Amino acid sequence: MKKIIITLSIALSFALPSYAFADQAACEAKAVSKDGKPLYGAAKDASIKKCMGDAKPNDCEAKAVSKDGKPLYGAAKTASIKKCEGGK
């Protein structure tokens, strides 16, 4: 049983990064201008970043602070996180 768990964990550790690369490849394919021409440079990077969904919950939780720099709690924290994530 222990060998099966170890084998599965190793297999998943190799599968997850390839999944992330597949998402990036799909986003790179979508990085085209309105004319249908591929984007280059900063425009391409911005398009891929937007496609990959750069705002992560952990980043948004770290940004959920008051004007005084103190962490927010309750409804204020929830609203701040929701605003940071783009209202998802």
PDB file of C-alpha atoms in Angstrom:
ATOM      1  CA  MET A   1       0.000   0.000   0.000  1.00  0.00           C
ATOM      2  CA  LYS A   2       2.844   2.358   0.861  1.00  0.00           C
ATOM      3  CA  LYS A   3       4.498   1.710  -2.520  1.00  0.00           C
ATOM      4  CA  ILE A   4       1.259   2.512  -4.340  1.00  0.00           C
ATOM      5  CA  ILE A   5       0.926   5.849  -2.556  1.00  0.00           C
ATOM      6  CA  ILE A   6       4.541   6.752  -3.302  1.00  0.00           C
ATOM      7  CA  THR A   7       4.139   5.768  -6.952  1.00  0.00           C
ATOM      8  CA  LEU A   8       0.958   7.821  -7.317  1.00  0.00           C
ATOM      9  CA  SER A   9       2.514  10.858  -5.661  1.00  0.00           C
ATOM     10  CA  ILE A  10       5.512  10.694  -7.998  1.00  0.00           C
ATOM     11  CA  ALA A  11       3.252  10.318 -11.023  1.00  0.00           C
ATOM     12  CA  LEU A  12       1.146  13.309  -9.973  1.00  0.00           C
ATOM     13  CA  SER A  13       4.222  15.442  -9.367  1.00  0.00           C
ATOM     14  CA  PHE A  14       5.156  14.982 -13.018  1.00  0.00           C
ATOM     15  CA  ALA A  15       1.603  15.394 -14.313  1.00  0.00           C
ATOM     16  CA  LEU A  16       0.764  18.705 -12.620  1.00  0.00           C
ATOM     17  CA  PRO A  17       3.542  20.817 -14.176  1.00  0.00           C
ATOM     18  CA  SER A  18       2.646  19.536 -17.639  1.00  0.00           C
ATOM     19  CA  TYR A  19      -0.940  20.608 -17.012  1.00  0.00           C
ATOM     20  CA  ALA A  20       0.272  24.119 -16.200  1.00  0.00           C
ATOM     21  CA  PHE A  21       2.328  24.188 -19.400  1.00  0.00           C
ATOM     22  CA  ALA A  22      -0.709  23.070 -21.380  1.00  0.00           C
ATOM     23  CA  ASP A  23      -2.661  26.034 -20.010  1.00  0.00           C
ATOM     24  CA  GLN A  24       0.140  28.410 -20.927  1.00  0.00           C
ATOM     25  CA  ALA A  25       0.359  26.955 -24.419  1.00  0.00           C
ATOM     26  CA  ALA A  26      -3.392  27.447 -24.845  1.00  0.00           C
ATOM     27  CA  CYS A  27      -3.067  31.043 -23.638  1.00  0.00           C
ATOM     28  CA  GLU A  28      -0.166  31.668 -26.020  1.00  0.00           C
ATOM     29  CA  ALA A  29      -2.338  30.415 -28.868  1.00  0.00           C
ATOM     30  CA  LYS A  30      -5.041  32.914 -27.872  1.00  0.00           C
ATOM     31  CA  ALA A  31      -2.566  35.831 -27.804  1.00  0.00           C
ATOM     32  CA  VAL A  32      -3.558  37.371 -31.125  1.00  0.00           C
ATOM     33  CA  SER A  33      -4.493  40.894 -32.148  1.00  0.00           C
ATOM     34  CA  LYS A  34      -7.903  41.976 -33.423  1.00  0.00           C
ATOM     35  CA  ASP A  35      -6.547  41.452 -36.935  1.00  0.00           C
ATOM     36  CA  GLY A  36      -5.718  37.827 -36.133  1.00  0.00           C
ATOM     37  CA  LYS A  37      -1.964  38.393 -36.133  1.00  0.00           C
ATOM     38  CA  PRO A  38       0.133  36.995 -33.254  1.00  0.00           C
ATOM     39  CA  LEU A  39       1.140  39.396 -30.488  1.00  0.00           C
ATOM     40  CA  TYR A  40       4.778  39.971 -29.511  1.00  0.00           C
ATOM     41  CA  GLY A  41       6.642  41.407 -26.538  1.00  0.00           C
ATOM     42  CA  ALA A  42       4.805  43.127 -23.714  1.00  0.00           C
ATOM     43  CA  ALA A  43       1.416  42.796 -25.413  1.00  0.00           C
ATOM     44  CA  LYS A  44       1.842  39.025 -25.636  1.00  0.00           C
ATOM     45  CA  ASP A  45       2.999  38.806 -22.004  1.00  0.00           C
ATOM     46  CA  ALA A  46       0.013  40.858 -20.830  1.00  0.00           C
ATOM     47  CA  SER A  47      -2.405  38.723 -22.815  1.00  0.00           C
ATOM     48  CA  ILE A  48      -0.974  35.483 -21.412  1.00  0.00           C
ATOM     49  CA  LYS A  49      -0.960  36.885 -17.877  1.00  0.00           C
ATOM     50  CA  LYS A  50      -4.619  37.866 -18.203  1.00  0.00           C
ATOM     51  CA  CYS A  51      -5.530  34.488 -19.685  1.00  0.00           C
ATOM     52  CA  MET A  52      -3.754  32.535 -16.938  1.00  0.00           C
ATOM     53  CA  GLY A  53      -5.632  34.480 -14.257  1.00  0.00           C
ATOM     54  CA  ASP A  54      -2.753  36.160 -12.463  1.00  0.00           C
ATOM     55  CA  ALA A  55      -4.712  37.235  -9.351  1.00  0.00           C
ATOM     56  CA  LYS A  56      -4.391  34.397  -6.860  1.00  0.00           C
ATOM     57  CA  PRO A  57      -6.383  34.206  -3.615  1.00  0.00           C
ATOM     58  CA  ASN A  58      -3.203  34.229  -1.517  1.00  0.00           C
ATOM     59  CA  ASP A  59      -2.047  37.464  -3.141  1.00  0.00           C
ATOM     60  CA  CYS A  60      -5.436  39.042  -2.614  1.00  0.00           C
ATOM     61  CA  GLU A  61      -5.547  37.969   1.033  1.00  0.00           C
ATOM     62  CA  ALA A  62      -2.184  39.616   1.598  1.00  0.00           C
ATOM     63  CA  LYS A  63      -3.513  42.831   0.038  1.00  0.00           C
ATOM     64  CA  ALA A  64      -6.621  42.850   2.284  1.00  0.00           C
ATOM     65  CA  VAL A  65      -5.408  45.529   4.702  1.00  0.00           C
ATOM     66  CA  SER A  66      -6.941  48.756   5.991  1.00  0.00           C
ATOM     67  CA  LYS A  67      -5.619  52.260   5.337  1.00  0.00           C
ATOM     68  CA  ASP A  68      -3.725  51.945   8.617  1.00  0.00           C
ATOM     69  CA  GLY A  69      -1.964  48.796   7.373  1.00  0.00           C
ATOM     70  CA  LYS A  70      -3.871  46.472   9.705  1.00  0.00           C
ATOM     71  CA  PRO A  71      -5.373  43.229   8.330  1.00  0.00           C
ATOM     72  CA  LEU A  72      -9.075  43.278   7.514  1.00  0.00           C
ATOM     73  CA  TYR A  73     -11.553  40.819   9.014  1.00  0.00           C
ATOM     74  CA  GLY A  74     -15.071  39.615   8.258  1.00  0.00           C
ATOM     75  CA  ALA A  75     -17.156  41.248   5.563  1.00  0.00           C
ATOM     76  CA  ALA A  76     -14.535  43.904   4.837  1.00  0.00           C
ATOM     77  CA  LYS A  77     -11.926  41.230   4.113  1.00  0.00           C
ATOM     78  CA  THR A  78     -14.351  39.270   1.940  1.00  0.00           C
ATOM     79  CA  ALA A  79     -15.253  42.381  -0.061  1.00  0.00           C
ATOM     80  CA  SER A  80     -11.607  43.332  -0.494  1.00  0.00           C
ATOM     81  CA  ILE A  81     -10.678  39.851  -1.743  1.00  0.00           C
ATOM     82  CA  LYS A  82     -13.654  39.768  -4.110  1.00  0.00           C
ATOM     83  CA  LYS A  83     -12.669  43.160  -5.546  1.00  0.00           C
ATOM     84  CA  CYS A  84      -9.040  42.052  -5.924  1.00  0.00           C
ATOM     85  CA  GLU A  85     -10.033  38.865  -7.777  1.00  0.00           C
ATOM     86  CA  GLY A  86     -12.172  40.835 -10.178  1.00  0.00           C
ATOM     87  CA  GLY A  87     -15.588  40.124  -8.694  1.00  0.00           C
ATOM     88  CA  LYS A  88     -15.614  36.407  -9.480  1.00  0.00           C
TER      89      LYS A  88
END
